[in-house]
Every structure is written in C-alpha cells, then in structure tokens.
Tab-separated table of C-alpha atoms and ligand atoms in Angstrom:
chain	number	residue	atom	x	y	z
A	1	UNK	CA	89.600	109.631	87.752
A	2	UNK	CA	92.342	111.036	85.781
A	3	UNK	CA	93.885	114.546	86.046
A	4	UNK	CA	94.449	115.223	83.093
A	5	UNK	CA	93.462	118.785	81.621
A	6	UNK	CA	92.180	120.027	78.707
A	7	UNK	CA	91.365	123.180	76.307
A	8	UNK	CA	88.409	123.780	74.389
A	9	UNK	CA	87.661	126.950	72.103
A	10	UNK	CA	84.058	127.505	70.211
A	11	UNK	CA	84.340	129.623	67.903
A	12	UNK	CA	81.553	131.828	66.461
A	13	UNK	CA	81.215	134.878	64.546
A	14	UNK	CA	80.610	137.185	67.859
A	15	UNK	CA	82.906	135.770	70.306
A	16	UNK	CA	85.399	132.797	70.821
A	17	UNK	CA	85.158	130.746	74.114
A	18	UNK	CA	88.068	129.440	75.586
A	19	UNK	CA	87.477	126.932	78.456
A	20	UNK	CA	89.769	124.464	80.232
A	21	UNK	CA	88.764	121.734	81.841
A	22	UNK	CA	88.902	117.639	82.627
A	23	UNK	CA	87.018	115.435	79.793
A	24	UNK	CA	84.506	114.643	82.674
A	25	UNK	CA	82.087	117.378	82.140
A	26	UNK	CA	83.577	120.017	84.521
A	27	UNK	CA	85.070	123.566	82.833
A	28	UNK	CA	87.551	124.916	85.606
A	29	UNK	CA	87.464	128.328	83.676
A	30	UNK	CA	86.221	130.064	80.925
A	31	UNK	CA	87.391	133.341	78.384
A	32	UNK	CA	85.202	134.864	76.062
A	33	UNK	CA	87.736	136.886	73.437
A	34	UNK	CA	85.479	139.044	70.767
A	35	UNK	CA	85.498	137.973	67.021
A	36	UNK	CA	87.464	140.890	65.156
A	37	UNK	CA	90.042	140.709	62.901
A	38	UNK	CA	91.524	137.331	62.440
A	39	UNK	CA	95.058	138.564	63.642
A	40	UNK	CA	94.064	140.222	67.121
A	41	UNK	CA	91.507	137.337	68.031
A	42	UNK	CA	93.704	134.367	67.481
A	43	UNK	CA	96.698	136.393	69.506
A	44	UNK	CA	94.351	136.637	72.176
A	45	UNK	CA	93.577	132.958	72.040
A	46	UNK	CA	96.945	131.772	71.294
A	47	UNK	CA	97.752	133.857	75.019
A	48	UNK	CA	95.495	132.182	76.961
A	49	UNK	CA	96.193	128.794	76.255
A	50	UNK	CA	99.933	129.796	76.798
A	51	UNK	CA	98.932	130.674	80.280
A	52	UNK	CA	97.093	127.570	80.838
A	53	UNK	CA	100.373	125.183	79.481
A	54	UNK	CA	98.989	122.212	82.414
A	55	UNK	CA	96.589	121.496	79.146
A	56	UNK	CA	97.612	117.918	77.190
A	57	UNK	CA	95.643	119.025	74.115
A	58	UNK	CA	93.285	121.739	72.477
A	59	UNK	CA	89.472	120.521	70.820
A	60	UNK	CA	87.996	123.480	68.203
A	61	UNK	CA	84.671	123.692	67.036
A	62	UNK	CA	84.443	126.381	64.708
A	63	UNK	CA	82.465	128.217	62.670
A	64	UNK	CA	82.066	127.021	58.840
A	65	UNK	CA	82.324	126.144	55.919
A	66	UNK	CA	85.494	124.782	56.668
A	67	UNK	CA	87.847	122.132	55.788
A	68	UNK	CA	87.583	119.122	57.480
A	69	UNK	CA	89.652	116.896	55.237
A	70	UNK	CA	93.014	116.058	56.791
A	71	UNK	CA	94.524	114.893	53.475
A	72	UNK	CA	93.673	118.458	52.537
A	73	UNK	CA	96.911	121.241	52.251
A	74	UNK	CA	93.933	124.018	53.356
A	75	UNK	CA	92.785	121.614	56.717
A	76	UNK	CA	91.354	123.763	59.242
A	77	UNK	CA	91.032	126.910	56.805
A	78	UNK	CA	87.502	128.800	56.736
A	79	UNK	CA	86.190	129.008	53.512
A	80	UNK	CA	83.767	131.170	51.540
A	81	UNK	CA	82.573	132.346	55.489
A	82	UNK	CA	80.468	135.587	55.114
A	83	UNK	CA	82.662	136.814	57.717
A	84	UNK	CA	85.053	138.199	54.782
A	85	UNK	CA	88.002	138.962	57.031
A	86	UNK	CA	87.912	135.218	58.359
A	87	UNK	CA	87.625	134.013	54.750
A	88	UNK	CA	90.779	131.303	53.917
A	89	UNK	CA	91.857	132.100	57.553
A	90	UNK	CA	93.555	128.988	59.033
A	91	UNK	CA	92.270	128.649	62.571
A	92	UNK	CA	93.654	125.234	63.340
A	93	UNK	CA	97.135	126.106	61.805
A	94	UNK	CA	97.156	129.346	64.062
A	95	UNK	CA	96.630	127.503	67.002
A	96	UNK	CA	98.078	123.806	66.778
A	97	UNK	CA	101.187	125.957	64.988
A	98	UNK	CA	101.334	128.046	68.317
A	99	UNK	CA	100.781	126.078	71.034
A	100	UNK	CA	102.141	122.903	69.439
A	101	UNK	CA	99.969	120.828	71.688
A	102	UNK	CA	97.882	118.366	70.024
A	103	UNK	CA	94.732	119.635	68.241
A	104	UNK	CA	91.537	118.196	67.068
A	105	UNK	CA	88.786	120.205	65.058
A	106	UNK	CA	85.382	119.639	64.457
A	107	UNK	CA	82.289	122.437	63.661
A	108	UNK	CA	80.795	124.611	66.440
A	109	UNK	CA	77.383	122.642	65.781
A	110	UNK	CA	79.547	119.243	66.395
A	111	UNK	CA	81.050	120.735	69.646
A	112	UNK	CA	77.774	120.808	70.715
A	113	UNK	CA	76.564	117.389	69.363
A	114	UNK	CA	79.221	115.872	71.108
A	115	UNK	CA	78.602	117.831	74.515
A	116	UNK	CA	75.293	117.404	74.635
A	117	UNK	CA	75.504	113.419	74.193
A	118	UNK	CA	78.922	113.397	76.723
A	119	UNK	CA	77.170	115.766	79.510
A	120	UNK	CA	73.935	117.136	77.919
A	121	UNK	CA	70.448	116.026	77.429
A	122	UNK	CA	71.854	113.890	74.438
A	123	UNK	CA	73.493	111.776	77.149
A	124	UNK	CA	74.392	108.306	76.525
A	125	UNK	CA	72.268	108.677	72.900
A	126	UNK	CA	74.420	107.266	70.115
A	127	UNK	CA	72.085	108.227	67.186
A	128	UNK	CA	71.418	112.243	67.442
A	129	UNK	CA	71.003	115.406	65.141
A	130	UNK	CA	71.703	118.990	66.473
A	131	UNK	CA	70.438	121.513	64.322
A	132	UNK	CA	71.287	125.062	65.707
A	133	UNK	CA	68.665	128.291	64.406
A	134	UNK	CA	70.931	131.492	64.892
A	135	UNK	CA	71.893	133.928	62.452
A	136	UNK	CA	72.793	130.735	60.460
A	137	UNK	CA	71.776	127.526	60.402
A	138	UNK	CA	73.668	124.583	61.266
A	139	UNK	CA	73.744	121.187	62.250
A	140	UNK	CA	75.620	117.953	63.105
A	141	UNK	CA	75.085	114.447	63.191
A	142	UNK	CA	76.279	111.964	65.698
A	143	UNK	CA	76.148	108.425	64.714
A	144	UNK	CA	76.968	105.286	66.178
A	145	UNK	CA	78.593	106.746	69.110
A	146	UNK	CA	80.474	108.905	66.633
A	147	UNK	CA	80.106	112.337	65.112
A	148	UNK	CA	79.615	111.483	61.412
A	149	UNK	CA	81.685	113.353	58.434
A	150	UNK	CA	81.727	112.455	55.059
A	151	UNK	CA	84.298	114.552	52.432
A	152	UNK	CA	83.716	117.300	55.243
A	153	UNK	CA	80.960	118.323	57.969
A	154	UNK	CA	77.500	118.278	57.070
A	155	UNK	CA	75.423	121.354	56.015
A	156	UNK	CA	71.971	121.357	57.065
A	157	UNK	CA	71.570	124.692	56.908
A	158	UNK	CA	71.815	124.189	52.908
A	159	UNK	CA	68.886	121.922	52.645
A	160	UNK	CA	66.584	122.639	50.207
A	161	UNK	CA	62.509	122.399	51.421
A	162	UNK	CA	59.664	123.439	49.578
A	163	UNK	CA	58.974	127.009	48.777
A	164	UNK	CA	55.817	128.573	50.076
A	165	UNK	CA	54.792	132.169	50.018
A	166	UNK	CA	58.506	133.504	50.776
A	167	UNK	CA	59.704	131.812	47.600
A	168	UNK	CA	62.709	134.089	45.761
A	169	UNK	CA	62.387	136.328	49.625
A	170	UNK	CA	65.267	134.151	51.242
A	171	UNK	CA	68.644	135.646	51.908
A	172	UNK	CA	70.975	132.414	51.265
A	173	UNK	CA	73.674	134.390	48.937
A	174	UNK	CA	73.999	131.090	47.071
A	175	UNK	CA	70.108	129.180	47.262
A	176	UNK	CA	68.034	132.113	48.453
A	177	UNK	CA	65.221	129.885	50.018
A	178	UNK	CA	66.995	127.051	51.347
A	179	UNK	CA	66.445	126.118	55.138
A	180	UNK	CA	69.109	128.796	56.059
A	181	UNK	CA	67.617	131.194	53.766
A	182	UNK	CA	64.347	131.086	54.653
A	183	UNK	CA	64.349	130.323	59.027
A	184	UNK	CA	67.293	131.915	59.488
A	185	UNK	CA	67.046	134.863	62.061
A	186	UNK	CA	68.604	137.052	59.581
A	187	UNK	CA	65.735	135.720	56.967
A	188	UNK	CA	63.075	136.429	60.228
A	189	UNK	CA	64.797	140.000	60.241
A	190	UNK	CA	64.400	140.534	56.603
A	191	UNK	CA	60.701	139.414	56.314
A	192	UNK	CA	59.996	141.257	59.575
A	193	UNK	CA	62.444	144.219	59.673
A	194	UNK	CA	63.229	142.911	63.200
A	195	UNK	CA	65.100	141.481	65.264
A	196	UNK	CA	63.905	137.703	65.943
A	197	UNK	CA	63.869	138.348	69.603
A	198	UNK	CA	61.319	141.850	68.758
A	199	UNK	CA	58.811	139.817	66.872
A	200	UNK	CA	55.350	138.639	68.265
A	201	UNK	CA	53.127	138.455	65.727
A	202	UNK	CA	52.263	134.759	66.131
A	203	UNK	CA	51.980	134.178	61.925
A	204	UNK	CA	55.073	134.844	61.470
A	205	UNK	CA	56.372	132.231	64.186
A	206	UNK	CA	53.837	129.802	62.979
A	207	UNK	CA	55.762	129.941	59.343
A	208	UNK	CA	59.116	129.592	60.896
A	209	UNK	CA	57.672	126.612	62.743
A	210	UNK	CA	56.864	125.002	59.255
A	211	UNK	CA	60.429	125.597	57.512
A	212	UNK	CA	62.243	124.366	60.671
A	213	UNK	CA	59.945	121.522	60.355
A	214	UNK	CA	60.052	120.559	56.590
A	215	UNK	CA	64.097	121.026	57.467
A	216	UNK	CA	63.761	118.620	60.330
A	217	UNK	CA	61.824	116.023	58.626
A	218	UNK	CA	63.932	115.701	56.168
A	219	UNK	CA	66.918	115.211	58.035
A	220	UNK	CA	64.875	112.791	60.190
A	221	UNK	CA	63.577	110.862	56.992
A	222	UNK	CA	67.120	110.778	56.128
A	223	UNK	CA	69.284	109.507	59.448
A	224	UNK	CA	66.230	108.442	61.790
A	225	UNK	CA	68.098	109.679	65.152
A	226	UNK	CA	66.892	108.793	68.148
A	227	UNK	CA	66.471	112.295	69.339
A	228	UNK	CA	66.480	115.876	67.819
A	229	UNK	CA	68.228	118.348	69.891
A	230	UNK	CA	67.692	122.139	68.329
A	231	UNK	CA	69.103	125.257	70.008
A	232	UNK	CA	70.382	128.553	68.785
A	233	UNK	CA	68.979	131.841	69.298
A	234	UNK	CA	66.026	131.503	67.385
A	235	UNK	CA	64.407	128.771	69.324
A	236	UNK	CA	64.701	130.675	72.902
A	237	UNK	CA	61.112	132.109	71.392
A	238	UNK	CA	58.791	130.603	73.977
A	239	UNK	CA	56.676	127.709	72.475
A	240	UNK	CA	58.660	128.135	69.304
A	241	UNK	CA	59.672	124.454	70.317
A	242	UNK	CA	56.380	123.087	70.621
A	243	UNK	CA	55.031	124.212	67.324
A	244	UNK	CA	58.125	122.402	65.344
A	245	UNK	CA	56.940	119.469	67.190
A	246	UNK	CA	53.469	119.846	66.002
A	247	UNK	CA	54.835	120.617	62.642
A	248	UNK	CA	56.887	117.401	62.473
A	249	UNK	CA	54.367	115.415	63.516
A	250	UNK	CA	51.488	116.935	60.627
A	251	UNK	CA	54.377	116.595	58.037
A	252	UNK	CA	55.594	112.730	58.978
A	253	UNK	CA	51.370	112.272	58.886
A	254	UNK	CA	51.855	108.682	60.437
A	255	UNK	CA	54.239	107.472	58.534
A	256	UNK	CA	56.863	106.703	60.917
A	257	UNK	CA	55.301	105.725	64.910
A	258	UNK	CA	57.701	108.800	66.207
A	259	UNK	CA	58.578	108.416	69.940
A	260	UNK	CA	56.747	111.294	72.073
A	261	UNK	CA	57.790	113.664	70.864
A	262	UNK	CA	58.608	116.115	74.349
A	263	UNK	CA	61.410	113.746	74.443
A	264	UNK	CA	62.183	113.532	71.110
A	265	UNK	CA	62.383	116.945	69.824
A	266	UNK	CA	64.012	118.890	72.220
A	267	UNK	CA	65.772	121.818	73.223
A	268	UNK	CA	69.937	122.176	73.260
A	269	UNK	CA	70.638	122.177	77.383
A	270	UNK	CA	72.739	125.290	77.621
A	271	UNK	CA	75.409	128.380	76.226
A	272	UNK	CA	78.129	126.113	77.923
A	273	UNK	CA	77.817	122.866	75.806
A	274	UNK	CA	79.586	124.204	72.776
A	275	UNK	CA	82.907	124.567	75.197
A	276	UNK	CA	82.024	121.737	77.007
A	277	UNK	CA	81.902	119.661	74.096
A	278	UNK	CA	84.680	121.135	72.752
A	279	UNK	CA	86.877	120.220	75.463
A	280	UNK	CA	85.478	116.501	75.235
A	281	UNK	CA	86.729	116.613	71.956
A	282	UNK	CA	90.016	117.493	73.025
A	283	UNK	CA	90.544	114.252	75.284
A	284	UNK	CA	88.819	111.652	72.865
B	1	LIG	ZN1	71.810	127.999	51.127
C-alpha cells in the first residue's frame, strides 16, 4: 500500500476541519479552526498544512454556492453565501495559492458523497444521493462511480415541492418555501421558535418528514440511485429517519418496486466522513 499522504479540509459555516491522512480511509490527525472572518480562518488553515508539508496534495469540500467551473476567472470563489463576510471569498485561491500543492475542490455535501461510498455505508455503491438537513440543505450526487456536476454542483436544497399549510412561512431569501426553506432547521426554528434539537411535539416532525420526503422523491424520480444516504443535524431526531421512509414510500404509492427501504434510505455514517472524503478527494 502506498505512503503517500494527504490533506483534506471541510469547510462549513461553524468550523473548518483539517485532516491528513492516506487515501485508504485512515485520518492520522485532525484540526478543527472556527469559521470567522475569512482572513484569520484561512491563515490558520494555510499554517497547518504548512506544518504538515509530507502532504502530495490538498481535497476541499466547501460550503456553497460556489464556483465549480474551472474555465471560470472566479473558480473556487463563494458566492451569494449568507455568510456575508465569506461572500466572493476565494477559498481555493487562498489555499492552492499558499501551499502551492495541488488542489482539488468539490462541495462539503460531495466530500461526504464521496466518503461515504470510498469508506462509508455508501461503500462500493456507484449510483448514490446525499442530501444533508442542517441549517441548510444540501446535497450531492454520485454517479457512475463519479460525483456528477453539470455547469456547477447541484442544489437540492433549491428544489421546489408542493406547498402545504406553511406556504409563503419559508425562510429561503430567494424561494421562501423551497425544500431549504421549508425543512431547513432554521425553517423548524422559525415555525417552532426553537431550536430543532428542543422540539418534541411529534406534528411538527411528522411535517418535516413530508417535505424531506416530497424533496427526496423527487430527486429519486429524477436520478433513481441505488441508495439515499441523508445526514445533517436535523436527522439525529430519533425516528426522524423512519418517518421519511414511510413518507417516500406513501408518496412513490407503488410506482417504482423500491428496494427495502432500511437499506435504502439511510442515515450518513459519521461527523468524520466529510474529512474523510475530503482527503479521498485529494488522492483521486
Ligand atoms: Zn431556495
């Protein structure tokens, strides 16, 4: 087995994690740096990776919308991000620029696609959707052995599903009850004036089942993956899981024979597949 070393950073609107490790699955260490200013964060970042110089090359996953087009002048630049300081910030300029190692980037929710399918419960899967529920939503697609882009990364979170009594209540700045806008856990804290992780009235998970369902089958109608992986913070609500499956399953109503569905809906495997993932990308 090679040697060979490798850098990873997911990047998310709390905290960036750094990780180095081999493209086998193993992360030798890990940083977490907090999110503030661009400036201070991406010094931090850029100093880590200068101690760890053994690296042959860096794999991002960020945080979007960004550019993904490498014909583009503004590749690797975060745009429109509600983050306003990060706004037209060019993460992969900061860092290929600095460490001058080679450097590939892909989105945090594609870090995780392809760690979950390298090391995760996505392993050896060539057809798979990760859809993260956070304070956002996002997801990725990996196709044909391959994370699929078209002009840039997909944006699930955009989706549009049918409105039902939350209609006009989302909090999507630019659709208001898209997916994001409505099953978001900042549209859970809106409705609820809590927290997602606070709430336990049952109705209210019941309804986030259904828009994370309509989302789902949609993207299912649309790619037919061979599994769903979801994670995010969202869906650590116990059973939260479990009534998206039942909700996919009403909403499909026997049009598709869906495999079980324990296996085919299921949860992301852990915090570490983002960096994981991202260092996989790194040595591909
Ligand atoms: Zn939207």
């Amino acid at each position: 087995m090679s040697n060979t070393l490798y850098g990873g950073i997911e990047v998310g609107g709390t905290k960036f994690i750094c990780g180095v490790g081999s493209g086998a699955g193993e992360l030798l260490l890990t940083k977490e740096i907090p999110t503030t200013t661009p400036d201070d964060t991406l010094r931090k970042v850029v100093d880590f990776f200068r101690e760890h110089q053994e690296i042959s090359a860096i794999g991002i996953g960020s945080f979007g919308p960004i550019s993904l087009n490498e014909q583009s002048d503004n590749y690797g630049q975060i745009i429109n991000s509600p983050k306003q300081d990060w706004s037209g910030t060019n993460i992969y300029q900061a860092i290929a620029g600095a460490l001058q190692k080679p450097t590939k980037l892909a989105t945090d929710t594609d870090v995780a696609a392809i760690g979950e399918h390298y090391h995760g419960i996505g392993l050896g899967i060539n057809n798979l959707v990760f859809l993260t529920v956070g304070t956002g939503i996002g997801g990725s697609i990996f196709a044909n052995g391959k994370l699929f882009h078209g002009g840039s990364h997909p944006e699930m979170g955009h989706i549009r599903i049918p409105m039902g009594k939350d209609a006009g209540n989302g909090v999507c700045p630019y659709h208001n009850d898209c997916l994001e806008g409505l099953a978001s856990g900042t549209s859970l804290e809106k409705r609820t004036g809590k927290p997602a992780a606070s709430i336990t009235d049952e109705i209210v998970w019941q309804e986030e089942a259904h828009y994370i369902g309509l989302g789902l089958v949609n993207i299912l109608m649309a790619t037919q993956p061979e599994r769903i992986i979801v994670g995010g913070g969202v869906l650590r609500h116990p059973g939260l899981i479990d009534l998206i499956r039942n909700e996919v399953n009403n909403l499909v109503n026997g049009y598709l024979v869906l495999p079980q569905l324990e296996s085919y809906i299921v949860q992301a495997s852990s915090e570490s597949i983002g960096v994981l993932g991202a260092v996989k990308l790194a040595s591909l």
